[in-house]
mmCIF file of C-alpha atoms in Angstrom:
data_model
loop_
_atom_site.group_PDB
_atom_site.id
_atom_site.type_symbol
_atom_site.label_atom_id
_atom_site.label_comp_id
_atom_site.label_asym_id
_atom_site.label_seq_id
_atom_site.Cartn_x
_atom_site.Cartn_y
_atom_site.Cartn_z
ATOM 1 C CA MET R 355 -26.026 -6.685 20.263
ATOM 2 C CA GLY R 356 -27.809 -4.350 22.765
ATOM 3 C CA VAL R 357 -28.343 -0.701 22.180
ATOM 4 C CA LEU R 358 -24.921 1.100 22.330
ATOM 5 C CA ARG R 359 -24.641 4.206 24.575
ATOM 6 C CA THR R 360 -23.465 7.048 22.322
ATOM 7 C CA ILE R 361 -22.223 10.610 22.505
ATOM 8 C CA SER R 362 -22.631 13.349 19.947
ATOM 9 C CA LEU R 363 -20.034 15.838 18.605
ATOM 10 C CA ASP R 364 -21.878 18.671 20.441
ATOM 11 C CA GLU R 365 -21.992 16.721 23.747
ATOM 12 C CA ILE R 366 -18.246 15.867 23.349
ATOM 13 C CA ALA R 367 -17.550 19.654 22.844
ATOM 14 C CA VAL R 368 -19.429 20.588 26.003
ATOM 15 C CA GLN R 369 -17.552 17.999 27.991
ATOM 16 C CA ALA R 370 -14.222 19.150 26.662
ATOM 17 C CA LYS R 371 -14.994 22.661 27.428
ATOM 18 C CA THR R 372 -16.195 21.980 30.991
ATOM 19 C CA SER R 373 -13.513 19.623 31.994
ATOM 20 C CA GLY R 374 -10.565 21.412 30.272
ATOM 21 C CA ARG R 375 -9.743 18.323 28.133
ATOM 22 C CA THR R 376 -9.351 17.881 24.435
ATOM 23 C CA SER R 377 -12.233 16.279 22.458
ATOM 24 C CA LEU R 378 -9.845 13.491 21.737
ATOM 25 C CA GLN R 379 -9.342 12.856 25.420
ATOM 26 C CA VAL R 380 -13.108 13.027 26.083
ATOM 27 C CA MET R 381 -13.697 10.416 23.336
ATOM 28 C CA CYS R 382 -10.991 8.102 24.769
ATOM 29 C CA SER R 383 -12.634 8.478 28.212
ATOM 30 C CA CYS R 384 -16.039 7.630 26.890
ATOM 31 C CA LEU R 385 -14.972 4.710 25.016
ATOM 32 C CA GLU R 386 -13.186 3.291 28.137
ATOM 33 C CA GLN R 387 -16.750 3.394 29.680
ATOM 34 C CA GLY R 388 -18.240 1.859 26.550
ATOM 35 C CA ILE R 389 -19.746 4.959 25.262
ATOM 36 C CA TRP R 390 -19.255 5.413 21.519
ATOM 37 C CA PRO R 391 -18.833 8.704 19.885
ATOM 38 C CA LEU R 392 -21.581 8.822 17.231
ATOM 39 C CA ARG R 393 -18.992 9.502 14.475
ATOM 40 C CA PHE R 394 -17.446 6.078 15.129
ATOM 41 C CA VAL R 395 -20.545 4.102 16.066
ATOM 42 C CA ARG R 396 -20.766 2.403 12.685
ATOM 43 C CA ASN R 397 -17.278 0.922 13.313
ATOM 44 C CA SER R 398 -18.621 -0.905 16.401
ATOM 45 C CA GLY R 399 -19.421 -4.091 14.422
ATOM 46 C CA VAL R 400 -15.669 -4.394 13.563
ATOM 47 C CA PHE R 401 -13.860 -2.781 16.382
ATOM 48 C CA SER R 402 -14.520 -3.070 20.161
ATOM 49 C CA ALA R 403 -14.742 0.123 22.249
ATOM 50 C CA GLU R 404 -11.302 -0.625 23.518
ATOM 51 C CA GLN R 405 -9.933 -1.037 19.890
ATOM 52 C CA GLN R 406 -11.468 2.172 18.875
ATOM 53 C CA ARG R 407 -9.867 3.888 21.740
ATOM 54 C CA ARG R 408 -6.579 2.310 20.644
ATOM 55 C CA LEU R 409 -7.056 3.811 17.146
ATOM 56 C CA LEU R 410 -7.635 7.305 18.759
ATOM 57 C CA SER R 411 -4.495 6.947 20.648
ATOM 58 C CA SER R 412 -2.473 5.749 17.626
ATOM 59 C CA LYS R 413 -0.145 7.686 15.371
ATOM 60 C CA ALA R 414 0.367 6.825 11.617
ATOM 61 C CA ALA R 415 2.939 8.277 9.514
ATOM 62 C CA ILE R 416 1.846 8.592 5.935
ATOM 63 C CA ILE R 417 4.721 9.120 3.569
ATOM 64 C CA GLY R 418 3.453 10.312 0.296
ATOM 65 C CA CYS R 419 0.123 12.184 -0.001
ATOM 66 C CA GLY R 420 -0.720 11.677 -3.694
ATOM 67 C CA GLY R 421 -2.855 8.863 -5.163
ATOM 68 C CA LEU R 422 -2.389 6.420 -2.392
ATOM 69 C CA GLY R 423 -1.670 8.797 0.535
ATOM 70 C CA GLY R 424 -4.610 11.074 0.098
ATOM 71 C CA HIS R 425 -7.036 8.130 0.223
ATOM 72 C CA VAL R 426 -5.117 6.545 3.198
ATOM 73 C CA ALA R 427 -5.145 9.822 5.152
ATOM 74 C CA THR R 428 -8.971 10.242 4.814
ATOM 75 C CA LEU R 429 -9.629 6.582 5.446
ATOM 76 C CA LEU R 430 -7.615 6.388 8.649
ATOM 77 C CA THR R 431 -9.093 9.643 9.726
ATOM 78 C CA ARG R 432 -12.653 8.442 9.359
ATOM 79 C CA ALA R 433 -11.735 5.136 10.951
ATOM 80 C CA GLY R 434 -10.505 7.061 14.085
ATOM 81 C CA VAL R 435 -6.691 7.132 13.966
ATOM 82 C CA GLY R 436 -6.057 10.072 16.206
ATOM 83 C CA SER R 437 -2.691 11.467 15.085
ATOM 84 C CA LEU R 438 -1.118 11.613 11.653
ATOM 85 C CA ALA R 439 2.246 12.791 10.244
ATOM 86 C CA LEU R 440 1.854 13.774 6.587
ATOM 87 C CA CYS R 441 4.943 13.917 4.332
ATOM 88 C CA ASP R 442 5.163 14.964 0.699
ATOM 89 C CA GLY R 443 7.248 17.545 -1.058
ATOM 90 C CA ASP R 444 5.244 17.584 -4.232
ATOM 91 C CA ALA R 445 2.508 19.930 -5.278
ATOM 92 C CA PHE R 446 -0.865 19.150 -6.980
ATOM 93 C CA SER R 447 -1.036 19.462 -10.876
ATOM 94 C CA GLU R 448 -3.959 19.122 -13.177
ATOM 95 C CA SER R 449 -3.132 15.452 -14.116
ATOM 96 C CA ASN R 450 -3.708 14.468 -10.471
ATOM 97 C CA LEU R 451 -7.410 15.348 -10.664
ATOM 98 C CA ASN R 452 -8.427 12.051 -12.093
ATOM 99 C CA ARG R 453 -7.396 9.928 -9.013
ATOM 100 C CA GLN R 454 -5.814 11.810 -6.029
ATOM 101 C CA GLN R 455 -8.473 12.184 -3.320
ATOM 102 C CA VAL R 456 -7.292 15.427 -1.945
ATOM 103 C CA CYS R 457 -6.594 17.160 -5.197
ATOM 104 C CA ARG R 458 -9.148 19.796 -6.214
ATOM 105 C CA GLU R 459 -9.332 22.457 -8.869
ATOM 106 C CA SER R 460 -9.042 24.950 -6.003
ATOM 107 C CA ASN R 461 -5.785 23.555 -4.611
ATOM 108 C CA LEU R 462 -3.707 23.040 -7.811
ATOM 109 C CA GLY R 463 -0.193 24.056 -7.106
ATOM 110 C CA CYS R 464 -0.571 23.560 -3.374
ATOM 111 C CA ASN R 465 1.745 21.183 -1.423
ATOM 112 C CA LYS R 466 0.138 17.706 -1.201
ATOM 113 C CA ALA R 467 0.950 17.262 2.524
ATOM 114 C CA GLU R 468 -0.549 20.484 3.460
ATOM 115 C CA ALA R 469 -3.585 19.942 1.372
ATOM 116 C CA ALA R 470 -4.148 16.437 2.988
ATOM 117 C CA ALA R 471 -3.778 18.082 6.363
ATOM 118 C CA ALA R 472 -6.522 20.666 5.497
ATOM 119 C CA GLU R 473 -8.706 17.866 4.332
ATOM 120 C CA VAL R 474 -8.125 15.809 7.508
ATOM 121 C CA ALA R 475 -8.847 18.872 9.755
ATOM 122 C CA ALA R 476 -12.074 19.414 7.852
ATOM 123 C CA LEU R 477 -13.134 15.820 8.382
ATOM 124 C CA ALA R 478 -11.965 15.421 12.079
ATOM 125 C CA SER R 479 -10.961 18.392 14.180
ATOM 126 C CA HIS R 480 -9.671 16.230 16.867
ATOM 127 C CA VAL R 481 -6.856 14.690 14.828
ATOM 128 C CA THR R 482 -3.307 15.773 15.925
ATOM 129 C CA LEU R 483 -1.420 16.572 12.713
ATOM 130 C CA ARG R 484 2.315 17.092 11.938
ATOM 131 C CA VAL R 485 2.834 18.241 8.399
ATOM 132 C CA TYR R 486 6.050 17.861 6.337
ATOM 133 C CA PRO R 487 5.901 19.569 2.930
ATOM 134 C CA GLU R 488 9.158 17.972 1.962
ATOM 135 C CA ASN R 489 10.283 14.713 0.538
ATOM 136 C CA LEU R 490 11.499 11.888 2.910
ATOM 137 C CA THR R 491 15.223 11.849 3.257
ATOM 138 C CA ALA R 492 17.789 10.070 5.310
ATOM 139 C CA GLN R 493 18.225 13.363 7.181
ATOM 140 C CA ASN R 494 14.534 14.115 8.013
ATOM 141 C CA ALA R 495 13.105 10.486 8.281
ATOM 142 C CA ASP R 496 13.795 10.133 12.085
ATOM 143 C CA ALA R 497 11.893 13.358 12.850
ATOM 144 C CA ILE R 498 9.026 12.421 10.519
ATOM 145 C CA LEU R 499 8.717 8.924 11.854
ATOM 146 C CA LEU R 500 9.239 9.854 15.486
ATOM 147 C CA GLY R 501 6.615 8.513 17.742
ATOM 148 C CA ALA R 502 4.709 6.719 14.965
ATOM 149 C CA ASP R 503 3.004 3.388 15.657
ATOM 150 C CA ILE R 504 3.054 2.495 11.992
ATOM 151 C CA ALA R 505 4.291 3.908 8.600
ATOM 152 C CA LEU R 506 2.457 3.773 5.341
ATOM 153 C CA ASP R 507 4.398 3.590 2.157
ATOM 154 C CA CYS R 508 2.411 5.753 -0.184
ATOM 155 C CA LEU R 509 5.525 6.875 -2.241
ATOM 156 C CA ASP R 510 5.905 6.935 -5.935
ATOM 157 C CA SER R 511 9.555 5.892 -6.484
ATOM 158 C CA ILE R 512 11.334 2.585 -5.692
ATOM 159 C CA PRO R 513 14.433 4.307 -4.230
ATOM 160 C CA ALA R 514 12.286 6.348 -1.826
ATOM 161 C CA ARG R 515 10.439 3.160 -0.774
ATOM 162 C CA LEU R 516 13.685 1.430 0.055
ATOM 163 C CA LEU R 517 14.894 4.468 2.069
ATOM 164 C CA LEU R 518 11.571 4.385 4.121
ATOM 165 C CA GLN R 519 11.826 0.688 4.760
ATOM 166 C CA LYS R 520 15.434 1.208 5.957
ATOM 167 C CA GLN R 521 14.341 3.974 8.334
ATOM 168 C CA ALA R 522 11.242 2.107 9.493
ATOM 169 C CA THR R 523 13.466 -0.941 10.340
ATOM 170 C CA ALA R 524 15.751 1.248 12.349
ATOM 171 C CA LEU R 525 12.897 2.528 14.405
ATOM 172 C CA GLY R 526 11.247 -0.950 14.720
ATOM 173 C CA LEU R 527 8.136 0.262 12.798
ATOM 174 C CA THR R 528 5.615 -1.875 11.049
ATOM 175 C CA LEU R 529 5.391 -0.598 7.346
ATOM 176 C CA ILE R 530 2.377 -1.015 4.995
ATOM 177 C CA HIS R 531 3.718 -0.910 1.505
ATOM 178 C CA ALA R 532 1.634 -0.393 -1.697
ATOM 179 C CA ALA R 533 2.433 0.377 -5.404
ATOM 180 C CA ILE R 534 0.267 0.857 -8.374
ATOM 181 C CA ALA R 535 0.353 0.966 -12.194
ATOM 182 C CA GLY R 536 -2.459 0.972 -14.669
ATOM 183 C CA GLU R 537 -5.255 -1.238 -13.266
ATOM 184 C CA GLU R 538 -2.905 -3.244 -11.047
ATOM 185 C CA GLY R 539 -1.607 -2.744 -7.621
ATOM 186 C CA PHE R 540 0.532 -4.494 -4.848
ATOM 187 C CA PHE R 541 0.381 -4.316 -1.220
ATOM 188 C CA ALA R 542 2.163 -6.013 1.686
ATOM 189 C CA LEU R 543 2.582 -5.604 5.462
ATOM 190 C CA VAL R 544 6.248 -5.369 6.250
ATOM 191 C CA SER R 545 6.941 -6.459 9.789
ATOM 192 C CA PRO R 546 9.614 -4.585 11.731
ATOM 193 C CA GLY R 547 12.987 -5.632 10.355
ATOM 194 C CA ALA R 548 11.711 -7.580 7.409
ATOM 195 C CA ASP R 549 13.477 -6.996 3.974
ATOM 196 C CA THR R 550 10.301 -7.310 1.976
ATOM 197 C CA LEU R 551 10.990 -4.410 -0.372
ATOM 198 C CA GLN R 552 14.547 -5.547 -1.072
ATOM 199 C CA ARG R 553 13.151 -8.963 -1.954
ATOM 200 C CA ILE R 554 10.498 -7.282 -4.291
ATOM 201 C CA TYR R 555 12.735 -4.619 -5.740
ATOM 202 C CA GLU R 556 16.389 -5.455 -5.328
ATOM 203 C CA SER R 557 16.635 -9.176 -5.425
ATOM 204 C CA GLY R 558 14.178 -9.980 -8.047
ATOM 205 C CA ALA R 559 14.250 -12.332 -11.010
ATOM 206 C CA ASN R 560 17.447 -10.786 -12.620
ATOM 207 C CA ASP R 561 19.577 -11.554 -9.573
ATOM 208 C CA ALA R 562 18.637 -15.287 -9.759
ATOM 209 C CA GLU R 563 21.188 -15.466 -12.466
ATOM 210 C CA GLY R 564 23.530 -12.848 -10.943
ATOM 211 C CA THR R 565 22.879 -10.478 -13.742
ATOM 212 C CA ASN R 566 21.557 -7.041 -14.466
ATOM 213 C CA ARG R 567 22.325 -5.266 -11.130
ATOM 214 C CA ASP R 568 24.343 -2.801 -13.249
ATOM 215 C CA ASN R 569 21.521 -2.467 -15.943
ATOM 216 C CA ARG R 570 18.899 -1.306 -13.406
ATOM 217 C CA GLU R 571 18.923 2.177 -14.856
ATOM 218 C CA GLN R 572 17.844 0.667 -18.186
ATOM 219 C CA ILE R 573 14.510 -0.676 -16.649
ATOM 220 C CA SER R 574 13.940 2.578 -14.589
ATOM 221 C CA LEU R 575 10.907 3.383 -16.774
ATOM 222 C CA THR R 576 8.493 1.672 -14.338
ATOM 223 C CA ALA R 577 5.220 0.398 -15.433
ATOM 224 C CA GLU R 578 3.232 3.333 -14.075
ATOM 225 C CA ALA R 579 5.319 5.803 -16.215
ATOM 226 C CA VAL R 580 4.105 3.790 -19.206
ATOM 227 C CA LEU R 581 0.557 2.939 -18.253
ATOM 228 C CA GLY R 582 -0.387 5.911 -16.007
ATOM 229 C CA VAL R 583 -2.823 5.252 -13.184
ATOM 230 C CA PRO R 584 -6.588 5.398 -13.672
ATOM 231 C CA THR R 585 -9.182 6.650 -11.227
ATOM 232 C CA THR R 586 -10.139 3.495 -9.278
ATOM 233 C CA THR R 587 -6.752 1.867 -8.782
ATOM 234 C CA PRO R 588 -5.404 4.005 -5.940
ATOM 235 C CA ALA R 589 -8.670 4.126 -4.229
ATOM 236 C CA VAL R 590 -8.974 0.273 -3.999
ATOM 237 C CA ILE R 591 -5.286 -0.389 -3.125
ATOM 238 C CA ALA R 592 -5.382 2.400 -0.584
ATOM 239 C CA ALA R 593 -8.392 0.688 1.076
ATOM 240 C CA PHE R 594 -6.466 -2.587 1.416
ATOM 241 C CA GLN R 595 -3.490 -0.654 2.725
ATOM 242 C CA ALA R 596 -5.573 1.330 5.448
ATOM 243 C CA THR R 597 -7.212 -1.965 6.313
ATOM 244 C CA LEU R 598 -3.927 -3.686 7.051
ATOM 245 C CA ALA R 599 -2.901 -0.641 9.041
ATOM 246 C CA LEU R 600 -6.071 -0.594 11.169
ATOM 247 C CA GLN R 601 -5.694 -4.389 11.781
ATOM 248 C CA ALA R 602 -2.135 -3.849 13.037
ATOM 249 C CA LEU R 603 -3.029 -0.872 15.111
ATOM 250 C CA THR R 604 -5.975 -2.585 16.826
ATOM 251 C CA GLY R 605 -4.027 -5.750 17.546
ATOM 252 C CA LYS R 606 -6.060 -7.976 15.305
ATOM 253 C CA GLU R 607 -4.401 -11.154 14.014
ATOM 254 C CA LEU R 608 -2.353 -10.338 10.987
ATOM 255 C CA PRO R 609 -2.100 -12.435 7.875
ATOM 256 C CA PRO R 610 1.298 -14.256 7.166
ATOM 257 C CA PRO R 611 3.925 -12.301 5.369
ATOM 258 C CA ALA R 612 2.993 -11.986 1.665
ATOM 259 C CA LEU R 613 2.774 -9.779 -1.319
ATOM 260 C CA HIS R 614 -0.779 -9.150 -2.470
ATOM 261 C CA HIS R 615 -1.527 -8.420 -6.160
ATOM 262 C CA LEU R 616 -4.842 -6.923 -7.236
ATOM 263 C CA ASP R 617 -5.862 -6.837 -11.007
ATOM 264 C CA LEU R 618 -8.867 -4.665 -11.552
ATOM 265 C CA SER R 619 -9.032 -5.564 -15.263
ATOM 266 C CA ALA R 620 -9.570 -9.223 -14.265
ATOM 267 C CA LEU R 621 -11.074 -8.515 -10.802
ATOM 268 C CA THR R 622 -8.594 -10.788 -9.218
ATOM 269 C CA LEU R 623 -6.719 -10.640 -5.991
ATOM 270 C CA GLU R 624 -3.698 -13.070 -5.605
ATOM 271 C CA THR R 625 -1.484 -13.583 -2.638
ATOM 272 C CA PHE R 626 2.239 -14.579 -3.034
ATOM 273 C CA ARG R 627 4.496 -15.926 -0.510
ATOM 274 C CA LEU R 628 7.866 -14.169 -0.413
ATOM 275 C CA MET Z 70 2.598 -30.198 -20.451
ATOM 276 C CA PRO Z 71 -0.060 -27.623 -19.653
ATOM 277 C CA ILE Z 72 0.935 -24.525 -17.833
ATOM 278 C CA THR Z 73 -0.600 -21.093 -17.190
ATOM 279 C CA VAL Z 74 1.309 -17.887 -17.516
ATOM 280 C CA MET Z 75 0.108 -14.636 -16.007
ATOM 281 C CA LEU Z 76 1.497 -11.191 -17.166
ATOM 282 C CA SER Z 77 1.459 -7.973 -15.319
ATOM 283 C CA THR Z 78 1.092 -4.411 -16.624
ATOM 284 C CA THR Z 79 3.657 -3.592 -19.339
ATOM 285 C CA LEU Z 80 4.759 -7.223 -19.931
ATOM 286 C CA ARG Z 81 1.143 -7.773 -21.301
ATOM 287 C CA THR Z 82 2.086 -5.719 -24.283
ATOM 288 C CA CYS Z 83 4.738 -8.250 -25.267
ATOM 289 C CA VAL Z 84 2.060 -10.803 -26.112
ATOM 290 C CA PRO Z 85 -0.447 -9.543 -28.419
ATOM 291 C CA GLY Z 86 -4.079 -10.455 -27.513
ATOM 292 C CA TYR Z 87 -3.120 -11.322 -23.914
ATOM 293 C CA ASN Z 88 -6.298 -11.881 -21.835
ATOM 294 C CA PRO Z 89 -5.864 -10.907 -18.194
ATOM 295 C CA VAL Z 90 -8.746 -12.993 -16.999
ATOM 296 C CA THR Z 91 -7.363 -16.247 -18.369
ATOM 297 C CA GLY Z 92 -3.711 -15.560 -18.786
ATOM 298 C CA LEU Z 93 -1.874 -17.741 -21.337
ATOM 299 C CA CYS Z 94 -2.768 -21.391 -21.321
ATOM 300 C CA LEU Z 95 0.160 -23.079 -22.933
ATOM 301 C CA ASP Z 96 1.011 -26.741 -23.735
ATOM 302 C CA LEU Z 97 4.831 -27.012 -23.566
ATOM 303 C CA PRO Z 98 6.384 -30.041 -25.498
ATOM 304 C CA GLU Z 99 9.311 -30.219 -23.125
ATOM 305 C CA SER Z 100 10.500 -29.005 -19.747
ATOM 306 C CA LEU Z 101 12.245 -25.636 -19.659
ATOM 307 C CA THR Z 102 13.353 -23.034 -17.174
ATOM 308 C CA VAL Z 103 11.333 -19.913 -16.195
ATOM 309 C CA GLY Z 104 13.961 -17.851 -17.990
ATOM 310 C CA ASP Z 105 13.680 -19.872 -21.197
ATOM 311 C CA LEU Z 106 9.950 -19.601 -21.085
ATOM 312 C CA ALA Z 107 10.286 -15.736 -20.813
ATOM 313 C CA ASP Z 108 12.494 -15.797 -23.826
ATOM 314 C CA ARG Z 109 10.063 -17.852 -25.859
ATOM 315 C CA LEU Z 110 7.267 -15.553 -24.967
ATOM 316 C CA GLY Z 111 9.353 -12.398 -25.990
ATOM 317 C CA LEU Z 112 9.481 -11.091 -22.458
ATOM 318 C CA PRO Z 113 12.658 -9.030 -21.989
ATOM 319 C CA ARG Z 114 14.463 -10.380 -19.016
ATOM 320 C CA GLY Z 115 15.649 -6.963 -18.017
ATOM 321 C CA GLU Z 116 12.078 -5.843 -17.494
ATOM 322 C CA ILE Z 117 11.111 -8.711 -15.385
ATOM 323 C CA LYS Z 118 11.474 -7.816 -11.675
ATOM 324 C CA ILE Z 119 9.312 -10.362 -9.877
ATOM 325 C CA ILE Z 120 8.595 -13.998 -10.769
ATOM 326 C CA MET Z 121 5.977 -16.093 -8.942
ATOM 327 C CA LEU Z 122 5.771 -19.818 -9.405
ATOM 328 C CA ASN Z 123 2.832 -21.271 -8.062
ATOM 329 C CA GLY Z 124 2.428 -18.489 -5.595
ATOM 330 C CA ARG Z 125 6.025 -18.428 -4.476
ATOM 331 C CA HIS Z 126 8.898 -15.978 -5.205
ATOM 332 C CA ALA Z 127 11.067 -17.652 -7.867
ATOM 333 C CA GLY Z 128 13.968 -17.014 -10.230
ATOM 334 C CA PHE Z 129 14.830 -17.622 -13.928
ATOM 335 C CA ALA Z 130 16.747 -20.780 -13.223
ATOM 336 C CA GLN Z 131 13.782 -22.725 -11.829
ATOM 337 C CA ILE Z 132 12.316 -25.544 -13.937
ATOM 338 C CA VAL Z 133 8.783 -25.232 -15.162
ATOM 339 C CA ARG Z 134 6.735 -28.337 -14.410
ATOM 340 C CA ASP Z 135 3.453 -29.899 -15.512
ATOM 341 C CA GLY Z 136 0.521 -27.691 -14.371
ATOM 342 C CA ASP Z 137 2.552 -24.799 -13.097
ATOM 343 C CA ARG Z 138 1.251 -21.300 -12.845
ATOM 344 C CA ILE Z 139 3.924 -18.764 -13.634
ATOM 345 C CA GLY Z 140 3.473 -14.892 -13.134
ATOM 346 C CA TYR Z 141 5.994 -12.376 -14.495
ATOM 347 C CA PHE Z 142 5.869 -8.779 -13.106
ATOM 348 C CA PRO Z 143 7.876 -5.611 -13.970
ATOM 349 C CA ALA Z 144 9.000 -2.979 -11.587
ATOM 350 C CA VAL Z 145 5.899 -1.119 -10.233
ATOM 351 C CA GLY Z 146 6.525 1.887 -8.099
ATOM 352 C CA GLY Z 147 3.650 4.215 -8.598
ATOM 353 C CA GLY Z 148 1.758 5.748 -5.662
#
């Protein structure tokens, strides 16, 4: 690989000012000419200049800004995704400090989506942000997902995940799902219109014998409620989630539909065909 | 008939001494269903949300065969 032509943050700012464009527009224009913003130059072994430009022109909707979402927001920002919608109605509490990337002593009590937006803005001032300090509902979903190229399921309840998949399907969006408990986590790319989460959460083992649909409330105490979530699990699973999102956004060949299960206690990653 | 059983998260507590690295290596005397196997291991069926049989989504009614690898998973929704 030859020496790459690069442009610094200061040079981008000057060009933006003199040409009346945004820094994001300047960076896209540079990448079209094969000139890499220095902030992304270490991505050049994985992304082409055109793929990097595509990321800058992409919009991701991150639904849930806690354990998974905080990491996903910062990872996608560092990778170069140019526009984010951040959605979470919850506020940080002390028990979040062990694992939630954006949670600090100084922002306890603050809304998670707003705190994630502040973190992203500090990391990358060019990122366009839309912030929704509210939970996803059937009423607000369209507005939150509007214009997104991809949605990331970083939620913490199964009903909310199913609602997100339904809304993403209606909009023809690719969804990147992840869920965690203890030292284990799951992630999956849900293609537009696929019923992956129903297959995981609604038509599981119990329905194979036609039983237990009415008993679902009895098993509502999910694994994470029992085992908690330690420090490293959301970071690792969020990294896989962000990787899948970046692959999809840059037009890379995607793996076949599958549910991936990571077990940090055994250091294993298994892939299951659904 | 040797088989391997992998348990996830809370289901591990149903089998004292479960080793997540090796799983359970069992030698079944006869063929039985995935549901029967769960019963024998003391896994509450109501807490099993996903079953994977040799890497594929499966149900309680499927027959366990020689050399199979079965994974039982509860509902996991944390984020």
